[in-house]
Amino acid sequence: IHRAQSSFTGGVERTLVAVKPDGVQRRYVGQIIQRFEKRGFKLVGLKMLQASDGLLSQHYRELVKKPFYPNLVDYMTSGPVVAMVWEGLNVVQSSRRMVGPTNPAEAPAGTVRGDLSLHVSRNVVHASDSVEGAEREIKLWFDGKELLNWECYDHSLTYKED
Ligand code: IDP
């Protein structure tokens, strides 16, 4: 029985995932993308960019007063970042779980940070931490026209509900 796609759209979200400069330098872009693809999420935006101080001060607006903020900006501007928007069921929370805790020392094996990093100041990847945060961050990093609505042909397999 075919069901309309609209019956599966409850809980479909978008989130910002970014491979930070250490992840790009260490050539982890491909395997980070692969983890999200394998899980079943849909890529709807992707670009490589040099982050500016201005973008970062908005992105990390809650952290600008922290003592580590200047180092964070140096890190995040040290080379290109690969920014992505992923879409799917529960993608915000699922991405955070796939990425792991902020401090790689606390990140379980199997998570991106737990597998690929050691120190909180070089933790390889960013993922939005709430649906509202994701919406805000996606607007910051992407123009609306850079996000594509496209139909993923395996949708009825990854979302089949019986
Ligand atoms: P998140 O990236 O897991 O959402 P946030 O608390 O929003 O964590 O921190 C943003 C980023 O700032 C972290 O991913 C990490 O790169 C950096 N950061 C956070 N806390 C520290 C710290 O105590 N020392 C150095 N860098 C930190």
mmCIF file with all atom_site columns, C-alpha atoms and ligand atoms in Angstrom:
data_model
loop_
_atom_site.group_PDB
_atom_site.id
_atom_site.type_symbol
_atom_site.label_atom_id
_atom_site.label_alt_id
_atom_site.label_comp_id
_atom_site.label_asym_id
_atom_site.label_entity_id
_atom_site.label_seq_id
_atom_site.pdbx_PDB_ins_code
_atom_site.Cartn_x
_atom_site.Cartn_y
_atom_site.Cartn_z
_atom_site.occupancy
_atom_site.B_iso_or_equiv
_atom_site.pdbx_formal_charge
_atom_site.auth_seq_id
_atom_site.auth_comp_id
_atom_site.auth_asym_id
_atom_site.auth_atom_id
_atom_site.pdbx_PDB_model_num
ATOM   1   C CA  . ILE A 1 1   ? 0.000  0.000  0.000  1.00 0.00 ? 1   ILE A CA  1
ATOM   2   C CA  . HIS A 1 2   ? 1.326  3.381  -0.980 1.00 0.00 ? 2   HIS A CA  1
ATOM   3   C CA  . ARG A 1 3   ? 0.871  6.167  1.471  1.00 0.00 ? 3   ARG A CA  1
ATOM   4   C CA  . ALA A 1 4   ? 1.172  9.802  0.700  1.00 0.00 ? 4   ALA A CA  1
ATOM   5   C CA  . GLN A 1 5   ? 4.566  11.200 1.669  1.00 0.00 ? 5   GLN A CA  1
ATOM   6   C CA  . SER A 1 6   ? 2.790  13.755 3.796  1.00 0.00 ? 6   SER A CA  1
ATOM   7   C CA  . SER A 1 7   ? 1.888  11.021 6.269  1.00 0.00 ? 7   SER A CA  1
ATOM   8   C CA  . PHE A 1 8   ? 5.581  10.720 7.167  1.00 0.00 ? 8   PHE A CA  1
ATOM   9   C CA  . THR A 1 9   ? 6.432  14.368 7.575  1.00 0.00 ? 9   THR A CA  1
ATOM   10  C CA  . GLY A 1 10  ? 5.660  14.677 11.296 1.00 0.00 ? 10  GLY A CA  1
ATOM   11  C CA  . GLY A 1 11  ? 8.888  15.450 13.134 1.00 0.00 ? 11  GLY A CA  1
ATOM   12  C CA  . VAL A 1 12  ? 10.813 16.258 9.987  1.00 0.00 ? 12  VAL A CA  1
ATOM   13  C CA  . GLU A 1 13  ? 13.372 18.899 10.863 1.00 0.00 ? 13  GLU A CA  1
ATOM   14  C CA  . ARG A 1 14  ? 16.478 20.534 9.452  1.00 0.00 ? 14  ARG A CA  1
ATOM   15  C CA  . THR A 1 15  ? 19.769 21.049 11.231 1.00 0.00 ? 15  THR A CA  1
ATOM   16  C CA  . LEU A 1 16  ? 23.107 22.710 10.611 1.00 0.00 ? 16  LEU A CA  1
ATOM   17  C CA  . VAL A 1 17  ? 26.138 20.437 10.660 1.00 0.00 ? 17  VAL A CA  1
ATOM   18  C CA  . ALA A 1 18  ? 29.549 21.938 9.975  1.00 0.00 ? 18  ALA A CA  1
ATOM   19  C CA  . VAL A 1 19  ? 32.905 20.247 9.595  1.00 0.00 ? 19  VAL A CA  1
ATOM   20  C CA  . LYS A 1 20  ? 35.246 22.595 11.434 1.00 0.00 ? 20  LYS A CA  1
ATOM   21  C CA  . PRO A 1 21  ? 38.696 23.558 10.107 1.00 0.00 ? 21  PRO A CA  1
ATOM   22  C CA  . ASP A 1 22  ? 40.459 20.681 11.905 1.00 0.00 ? 22  ASP A CA  1
ATOM   23  C CA  . GLY A 1 23  ? 38.014 18.212 10.355 1.00 0.00 ? 23  GLY A CA  1
ATOM   24  C CA  . VAL A 1 24  ? 38.633 19.650 6.888  1.00 0.00 ? 24  VAL A CA  1
ATOM   25  C CA  . GLN A 1 25  ? 42.424 19.663 7.365  1.00 0.00 ? 25  GLN A CA  1
ATOM   26  C CA  . ARG A 1 26  ? 42.359 16.085 8.601  1.00 0.00 ? 26  ARG A CA  1
ATOM   27  C CA  . ARG A 1 27  ? 40.273 15.084 5.541  1.00 0.00 ? 27  ARG A CA  1
ATOM   28  C CA  . TYR A 1 28  ? 37.240 13.897 7.475  1.00 0.00 ? 28  TYR A CA  1
ATOM   29  C CA  . VAL A 1 29  ? 34.653 15.672 5.321  1.00 0.00 ? 29  VAL A CA  1
ATOM   30  C CA  . GLY A 1 30  ? 33.768 12.555 3.344  1.00 0.00 ? 30  GLY A CA  1
ATOM   31  C CA  . GLN A 1 31  ? 33.319 10.253 6.279  1.00 0.00 ? 31  GLN A CA  1
ATOM   32  C CA  . ILE A 1 32  ? 31.272 12.765 8.233  1.00 0.00 ? 32  ILE A CA  1
ATOM   33  C CA  . ILE A 1 33  ? 28.943 13.211 5.272  1.00 0.00 ? 33  ILE A CA  1
ATOM   34  C CA  . GLN A 1 34  ? 28.789 9.442  4.896  1.00 0.00 ? 34  GLN A CA  1
ATOM   35  C CA  . ARG A 1 35  ? 27.566 8.955  8.463  1.00 0.00 ? 35  ARG A CA  1
ATOM   36  C CA  . PHE A 1 36  ? 24.583 11.224 7.845  1.00 0.00 ? 36  PHE A CA  1
ATOM   37  C CA  . GLU A 1 37  ? 23.832 9.678  4.470  1.00 0.00 ? 37  GLU A CA  1
ATOM   38  C CA  . LYS A 1 38  ? 24.007 6.158  5.852  1.00 0.00 ? 38  LYS A CA  1
ATOM   39  C CA  . ARG A 1 39  ? 21.660 7.035  8.675  1.00 0.00 ? 39  ARG A CA  1
ATOM   40  C CA  . GLY A 1 40  ? 19.078 8.055  6.093  1.00 0.00 ? 40  GLY A CA  1
ATOM   41  C CA  . PHE A 1 41  ? 19.129 11.825 6.371  1.00 0.00 ? 41  PHE A CA  1
ATOM   42  C CA  . LYS A 1 42  ? 18.784 14.016 3.295  1.00 0.00 ? 42  LYS A CA  1
ATOM   43  C CA  . LEU A 1 43  ? 21.354 16.628 2.367  1.00 0.00 ? 43  LEU A CA  1
ATOM   44  C CA  . VAL A 1 44  ? 19.589 19.852 1.375  1.00 0.00 ? 44  VAL A CA  1
ATOM   45  C CA  . GLY A 1 45  ? 22.480 22.354 1.507  1.00 0.00 ? 45  GLY A CA  1
ATOM   46  C CA  . LEU A 1 46  ? 26.264 22.148 1.294  1.00 0.00 ? 46  LEU A CA  1
ATOM   47  C CA  . LYS A 1 47  ? 29.091 24.652 0.922  1.00 0.00 ? 47  LYS A CA  1
ATOM   48  C CA  . MET A 1 48  ? 32.698 25.287 1.804  1.00 0.00 ? 48  MET A CA  1
ATOM   49  C CA  . LEU A 1 49  ? 33.474 28.696 3.197  1.00 0.00 ? 49  LEU A CA  1
ATOM   50  C CA  . GLN A 1 50  ? 35.879 30.742 5.220  1.00 0.00 ? 50  GLN A CA  1
ATOM   51  C CA  . ALA A 1 51  ? 33.919 31.784 8.313  1.00 0.00 ? 51  ALA A CA  1
ATOM   52  C CA  . SER A 1 52  ? 34.162 35.464 9.262  1.00 0.00 ? 52  SER A CA  1
ATOM   53  C CA  . ASP A 1 53  ? 34.479 36.914 12.761 1.00 0.00 ? 53  ASP A CA  1
ATOM   54  C CA  . GLY A 1 54  ? 31.046 38.477 12.294 1.00 0.00 ? 54  GLY A CA  1
ATOM   55  C CA  . LEU A 1 55  ? 29.361 35.220 11.370 1.00 0.00 ? 55  LEU A CA  1
ATOM   56  C CA  . LEU A 1 56  ? 30.991 33.472 14.310 1.00 0.00 ? 56  LEU A CA  1
ATOM   57  C CA  . SER A 1 57  ? 30.034 36.152 16.810 1.00 0.00 ? 57  SER A CA  1
ATOM   58  C CA  . GLN A 1 58  ? 26.407 35.569 15.815 1.00 0.00 ? 58  GLN A CA  1
ATOM   59  C CA  . HIS A 1 59  ? 26.691 31.810 15.584 1.00 0.00 ? 59  HIS A CA  1
ATOM   60  C CA  . TYR A 1 60  ? 28.365 31.623 19.001 1.00 0.00 ? 60  TYR A CA  1
ATOM   61  C CA  . ARG A 1 61  ? 26.546 34.625 20.483 1.00 0.00 ? 61  ARG A CA  1
ATOM   62  C CA  . GLU A 1 62  ? 26.107 32.828 23.824 1.00 0.00 ? 62  GLU A CA  1
ATOM   63  C CA  . LEU A 1 63  ? 29.857 32.255 24.101 1.00 0.00 ? 63  LEU A CA  1
ATOM   64  C CA  . VAL A 1 64  ? 31.348 35.654 23.177 1.00 0.00 ? 64  VAL A CA  1
ATOM   65  C CA  . LYS A 1 65  ? 32.046 36.483 26.837 1.00 0.00 ? 65  LYS A CA  1
ATOM   66  C CA  . LYS A 1 66  ? 33.729 33.163 27.601 1.00 0.00 ? 66  LYS A CA  1
ATOM   67  C CA  . PRO A 1 67  ? 37.487 33.203 28.225 1.00 0.00 ? 67  PRO A CA  1
ATOM   68  C CA  . PHE A 1 68  ? 38.026 30.666 25.445 1.00 0.00 ? 68  PHE A CA  1
ATOM   69  C CA  . TYR A 1 69  ? 36.105 32.699 22.846 1.00 0.00 ? 69  TYR A CA  1
ATOM   70  C CA  . PRO A 1 70  ? 39.159 34.355 21.194 1.00 0.00 ? 70  PRO A CA  1
ATOM   71  C CA  . ASN A 1 71  ? 40.761 30.932 20.782 1.00 0.00 ? 71  ASN A CA  1
ATOM   72  C CA  . LEU A 1 72  ? 37.489 29.576 19.423 1.00 0.00 ? 72  LEU A CA  1
ATOM   73  C CA  . VAL A 1 73  ? 37.433 32.295 16.755 1.00 0.00 ? 73  VAL A CA  1
ATOM   74  C CA  . ASP A 1 74  ? 41.093 31.665 15.853 1.00 0.00 ? 74  ASP A CA  1
ATOM   75  C CA  . TYR A 1 75  ? 40.276 27.978 15.499 1.00 0.00 ? 75  TYR A CA  1
ATOM   76  C CA  . MET A 1 76  ? 37.124 28.481 13.474 1.00 0.00 ? 76  MET A CA  1
ATOM   77  C CA  . THR A 1 77  ? 38.808 30.971 11.124 1.00 0.00 ? 77  THR A CA  1
ATOM   78  C CA  . SER A 1 78  ? 42.021 28.945 10.732 1.00 0.00 ? 78  SER A CA  1
ATOM   79  C CA  . GLY A 1 79  ? 40.814 27.385 7.477  1.00 0.00 ? 79  GLY A CA  1
ATOM   80  C CA  . PRO A 1 80  ? 37.744 26.456 5.513  1.00 0.00 ? 80  PRO A CA  1
ATOM   81  C CA  . VAL A 1 81  ? 34.599 25.061 7.092  1.00 0.00 ? 81  VAL A CA  1
ATOM   82  C CA  . VAL A 1 82  ? 32.183 22.741 5.289  1.00 0.00 ? 82  VAL A CA  1
ATOM   83  C CA  . ALA A 1 83  ? 28.646 23.723 6.243  1.00 0.00 ? 83  ALA A CA  1
ATOM   84  C CA  . MET A 1 84  ? 25.710 21.434 5.591  1.00 0.00 ? 84  MET A CA  1
ATOM   85  C CA  . VAL A 1 85  ? 21.994 21.341 6.172  1.00 0.00 ? 85  VAL A CA  1
ATOM   86  C CA  . TRP A 1 86  ? 20.565 17.886 6.810  1.00 0.00 ? 86  TRP A CA  1
ATOM   87  C CA  . GLU A 1 87  ? 16.868 17.085 6.833  1.00 0.00 ? 87  GLU A CA  1
ATOM   88  C CA  . GLY A 1 88  ? 14.908 14.233 8.313  1.00 0.00 ? 88  GLY A CA  1
ATOM   89  C CA  . LEU A 1 89  ? 12.912 12.782 11.156 1.00 0.00 ? 89  LEU A CA  1
ATOM   90  C CA  . ASN A 1 90  ? 14.235 14.069 14.473 1.00 0.00 ? 90  ASN A CA  1
ATOM   91  C CA  . VAL A 1 91  ? 17.428 15.155 12.770 1.00 0.00 ? 91  VAL A CA  1
ATOM   92  C CA  . VAL A 1 92  ? 18.389 17.761 15.396 1.00 0.00 ? 92  VAL A CA  1
ATOM   93  C CA  . GLN A 1 93  ? 18.555 15.377 18.337 1.00 0.00 ? 93  GLN A CA  1
ATOM   94  C CA  . SER A 1 94  ? 19.834 12.472 16.254 1.00 0.00 ? 94  SER A CA  1
ATOM   95  C CA  . SER A 1 95  ? 22.694 14.587 14.896 1.00 0.00 ? 95  SER A CA  1
ATOM   96  C CA  . ARG A 1 96  ? 23.717 15.645 18.377 1.00 0.00 ? 96  ARG A CA  1
ATOM   97  C CA  . ARG A 1 97  ? 23.814 11.998 19.378 1.00 0.00 ? 97  ARG A CA  1
ATOM   98  C CA  . MET A 1 98  ? 25.837 11.100 16.292 1.00 0.00 ? 98  MET A CA  1
ATOM   99  C CA  . VAL A 1 99  ? 28.271 13.956 16.956 1.00 0.00 ? 99  VAL A CA  1
ATOM   100 C CA  . GLY A 1 100 ? 28.609 13.305 20.691 1.00 0.00 ? 100 GLY A CA  1
ATOM   101 C CA  . PRO A 1 101 ? 29.207 15.599 23.674 1.00 0.00 ? 101 PRO A CA  1
ATOM   102 C CA  . THR A 1 102 ? 31.107 18.884 23.274 1.00 0.00 ? 102 THR A CA  1
ATOM   103 C CA  . ASN A 1 103 ? 34.136 17.480 25.086 1.00 0.00 ? 103 ASN A CA  1
ATOM   104 C CA  . PRO A 1 104 ? 35.560 14.564 23.082 1.00 0.00 ? 104 PRO A CA  1
ATOM   105 C CA  . ALA A 1 105 ? 36.917 13.090 26.313 1.00 0.00 ? 105 ALA A CA  1
ATOM   106 C CA  . GLU A 1 106 ? 33.300 12.412 27.259 1.00 0.00 ? 106 GLU A CA  1
ATOM   107 C CA  . ALA A 1 107 ? 32.197 11.324 23.797 1.00 0.00 ? 107 ALA A CA  1
ATOM   108 C CA  . PRO A 1 108 ? 31.432 7.626  23.411 1.00 0.00 ? 108 PRO A CA  1
ATOM   109 C CA  . ALA A 1 109 ? 33.152 5.580  20.727 1.00 0.00 ? 109 ALA A CA  1
ATOM   110 C CA  . GLY A 1 110 ? 30.915 5.500  17.696 1.00 0.00 ? 110 GLY A CA  1
ATOM   111 C CA  . THR A 1 111 ? 30.234 9.226  17.813 1.00 0.00 ? 111 THR A CA  1
ATOM   112 C CA  . VAL A 1 112 ? 32.074 11.571 15.442 1.00 0.00 ? 112 VAL A CA  1
ATOM   113 C CA  . ARG A 1 113 ? 33.853 13.343 18.275 1.00 0.00 ? 113 ARG A CA  1
ATOM   114 C CA  . GLY A 1 114 ? 34.458 10.107 20.193 1.00 0.00 ? 114 GLY A CA  1
ATOM   115 C CA  . ASP A 1 115 ? 36.028 8.496  17.149 1.00 0.00 ? 115 ASP A CA  1
ATOM   116 C CA  . LEU A 1 116 ? 37.916 11.396 15.613 1.00 0.00 ? 116 LEU A CA  1
ATOM   117 C CA  . SER A 1 117 ? 38.946 13.872 18.302 1.00 0.00 ? 117 SER A CA  1
ATOM   118 C CA  . LEU A 1 118 ? 40.549 14.293 21.718 1.00 0.00 ? 118 LEU A CA  1
ATOM   119 C CA  . HIS A 1 119 ? 40.261 17.872 22.949 1.00 0.00 ? 119 HIS A CA  1
ATOM   120 C CA  . VAL A 1 120 ? 37.311 20.240 23.424 1.00 0.00 ? 120 VAL A CA  1
ATOM   121 C CA  . SER A 1 121 ? 39.033 23.005 21.475 1.00 0.00 ? 121 SER A CA  1
ATOM   122 C CA  . ARG A 1 122 ? 39.510 20.718 18.422 1.00 0.00 ? 122 ARG A CA  1
ATOM   123 C CA  . ASN A 1 123 ? 36.293 18.760 18.268 1.00 0.00 ? 123 ASN A CA  1
ATOM   124 C CA  . VAL A 1 124 ? 35.976 18.432 14.485 1.00 0.00 ? 124 VAL A CA  1
ATOM   125 C CA  . VAL A 1 125 ? 32.305 19.136 13.944 1.00 0.00 ? 125 VAL A CA  1
ATOM   126 C CA  . HIS A 1 126 ? 29.340 21.314 14.860 1.00 0.00 ? 126 HIS A CA  1
ATOM   127 C CA  . ALA A 1 127 ? 25.694 20.278 15.083 1.00 0.00 ? 127 ALA A CA  1
ATOM   128 C CA  . SER A 1 128 ? 22.809 22.518 16.191 1.00 0.00 ? 128 SER A CA  1
ATOM   129 C CA  . ASP A 1 129 ? 21.529 21.710 19.664 1.00 0.00 ? 129 ASP A CA  1
ATOM   130 C CA  . SER A 1 130 ? 17.800 22.517 19.342 1.00 0.00 ? 130 SER A CA  1
ATOM   131 C CA  . VAL A 1 131 ? 15.157 22.944 16.682 1.00 0.00 ? 131 VAL A CA  1
ATOM   132 C CA  . GLU A 1 132 ? 15.029 26.700 17.294 1.00 0.00 ? 132 GLU A CA  1
ATOM   133 C CA  . GLY A 1 133 ? 18.811 26.925 17.334 1.00 0.00 ? 133 GLY A CA  1
ATOM   134 C CA  . ALA A 1 134 ? 18.980 25.013 14.073 1.00 0.00 ? 134 ALA A CA  1
ATOM   135 C CA  . GLU A 1 135 ? 16.542 27.392 12.411 1.00 0.00 ? 135 GLU A CA  1
ATOM   136 C CA  . ARG A 1 136 ? 18.550 30.392 13.565 1.00 0.00 ? 136 ARG A CA  1
ATOM   137 C CA  . GLU A 1 137 ? 21.894 28.912 12.531 1.00 0.00 ? 137 GLU A CA  1
ATOM   138 C CA  . ILE A 1 138 ? 20.691 27.756 9.109  1.00 0.00 ? 138 ILE A CA  1
ATOM   139 C CA  . LYS A 1 139 ? 19.509 31.330 8.370  1.00 0.00 ? 139 LYS A CA  1
ATOM   140 C CA  . LEU A 1 140 ? 22.907 32.610 9.454  1.00 0.00 ? 140 LEU A CA  1
ATOM   141 C CA  . TRP A 1 141 ? 24.992 30.261 7.330  1.00 0.00 ? 141 TRP A CA  1
ATOM   142 C CA  . PHE A 1 142 ? 22.779 29.820 4.247  1.00 0.00 ? 142 PHE A CA  1
ATOM   143 C CA  . ASP A 1 143 ? 20.673 31.893 1.893  1.00 0.00 ? 143 ASP A CA  1
ATOM   144 C CA  . GLY A 1 144 ? 17.228 30.408 1.403  1.00 0.00 ? 144 GLY A CA  1
ATOM   145 C CA  . LYS A 1 145 ? 18.020 29.826 -2.268 1.00 0.00 ? 145 LYS A CA  1
ATOM   146 C CA  . GLU A 1 146 ? 21.007 27.657 -1.331 1.00 0.00 ? 146 GLU A CA  1
ATOM   147 C CA  . LEU A 1 147 ? 18.686 25.077 0.245  1.00 0.00 ? 147 LEU A CA  1
ATOM   148 C CA  . LEU A 1 148 ? 17.114 22.559 -2.095 1.00 0.00 ? 148 LEU A CA  1
ATOM   149 C CA  . ASN A 1 149 ? 13.814 20.788 -1.734 1.00 0.00 ? 149 ASN A CA  1
ATOM   150 C CA  . TRP A 1 150 ? 14.198 17.505 -3.541 1.00 0.00 ? 150 TRP A CA  1
ATOM   151 C CA  . GLU A 1 151 ? 12.558 14.139 -3.381 1.00 0.00 ? 151 GLU A CA  1
ATOM   152 C CA  . CYS A 1 152 ? 14.633 11.279 -2.031 1.00 0.00 ? 152 CYS A CA  1
ATOM   153 C CA  . TYR A 1 153 ? 13.535 8.093  -3.824 1.00 0.00 ? 153 TYR A CA  1
ATOM   154 C CA  . ASP A 1 154 ? 14.191 5.773  -0.878 1.00 0.00 ? 154 ASP A CA  1
ATOM   155 C CA  . HIS A 1 155 ? 11.846 7.760  1.336  1.00 0.00 ? 155 HIS A CA  1
ATOM   156 C CA  . SER A 1 156 ? 9.271  4.957  1.456  1.00 0.00 ? 156 SER A CA  1
ATOM   157 C CA  . LEU A 1 157 ? 11.958 2.555  2.731  1.00 0.00 ? 157 LEU A CA  1
ATOM   158 C CA  . THR A 1 158 ? 13.555 4.739  5.392  1.00 0.00 ? 158 THR A CA  1
ATOM   159 C CA  . TYR A 1 159 ? 10.235 6.085  6.630  1.00 0.00 ? 159 TYR A CA  1
ATOM   160 C CA  . LYS A 1 160 ? 7.896  3.150  6.105  1.00 0.00 ? 160 LYS A CA  1
ATOM   161 C CA  . GLU A 1 161 ? 5.595  2.885  9.098  1.00 0.00 ? 161 GLU A CA  1
ATOM   162 C CA  . ASP A 1 162 ? 3.815  -0.412 9.624  1.00 0.00 ? 162 ASP A CA  1
HETATM 163 P P1  . IDP B 2 .   ? 28.697 22.397 21.041 1.00 0.00 ? 1   IDP B P1  1
HETATM 164 O O1  . IDP B 2 .   ? 29.651 22.700 19.914 1.00 0.00 ? 1   IDP B O1  1
HETATM 165 O O2  . IDP B 2 .   ? 28.779 20.956 21.445 1.00 0.00 ? 1   IDP B O2  1
HETATM 166 O O3  . IDP B 2 .   ? 27.284 22.847 20.754 1.00 0.00 ? 1   IDP B O3  1
HETATM 167 P P2  . IDP B 2 .   ? 29.118 24.725 22.783 1.00 0.00 ? 1   IDP B P2  1
HETATM 168 O O4  . IDP B 2 .   ? 29.066 24.738 24.273 1.00 0.00 ? 1   IDP B O4  1
HETATM 169 O O5  . IDP B 2 .   ? 28.073 25.461 22.026 1.00 0.00 ? 1   IDP B O5  1
HETATM 170 O O6  . IDP B 2 .   ? 29.202 23.186 22.345 1.00 0.00 ? 1   IDP B O6  1
HETATM 171 O O7  . IDP B 2 .   ? 30.553 25.288 22.391 1.00 0.00 ? 1   IDP B O7  1
HETATM 172 C C1  . IDP B 2 .   ? 30.832 25.629 21.075 1.00 0.00 ? 1   IDP B C1  1
HETATM 173 C C2  . IDP B 2 .   ? 32.252 25.252 20.753 1.00 0.00 ? 1   IDP B C2  1
HETATM 174 O O8  . IDP B 2 .   ? 33.149 26.032 21.533 1.00 0.00 ? 1   IDP B O8  1
HETATM 175 C C3  . IDP B 2 .   ? 32.624 23.807 21.085 1.00 0.00 ? 1   IDP B C3  1
HETATM 176 O O9  . IDP B 2 .   ? 32.235 22.888 20.084 1.00 0.00 ? 1   IDP B O9  1
HETATM 177 C C4  . IDP B 2 .   ? 34.120 23.912 21.192 1.00 0.00 ? 1   IDP B C4  1
HETATM 178 O O10 . IDP B 2 .   ? 34.724 23.985 19.891 1.00 0.00 ? 1   IDP B O10 1
HETATM 179 C C5  . IDP B 2 .   ? 34.277 25.271 21.855 1.00 0.00 ? 1   IDP B C5  1
HETATM 180 N N1  . IDP B 2 .   ? 34.373 25.137 23.313 1.00 0.00 ? 1   IDP B N1  1
HETATM 181 C C6  . IDP B 2 .   ? 33.356 24.916 24.175 1.00 0.00 ? 1   IDP B C6  1
HETATM 182 N N2  . IDP B 2 .   ? 33.793 24.859 25.447 1.00 0.00 ? 1   IDP B N2  1
HETATM 183 C C7  . IDP B 2 .   ? 35.127 25.044 25.384 1.00 0.00 ? 1   IDP B C7  1
HETATM 184 C C8  . IDP B 2 .   ? 36.169 25.098 26.361 1.00 0.00 ? 1   IDP B C8  1
HETATM 185 O O11 . IDP B 2 .   ? 35.944 24.946 27.564 1.00 0.00 ? 1   IDP B O11 1
HETATM 186 N N3  . IDP B 2 .   ? 37.441 25.315 25.903 1.00 0.00 ? 1   IDP B N3  1
HETATM 187 C C9  . IDP B 2 .   ? 37.710 25.482 24.576 1.00 0.00 ? 1   IDP B C9  1
HETATM 188 N N4  . IDP B 2 .   ? 36.766 25.439 23.621 1.00 0.00 ? 1   IDP B N4  1
HETATM 189 C C10 . IDP B 2 .   ? 35.505 25.228 24.017 1.00 0.00 ? 1   IDP B C10 1
#
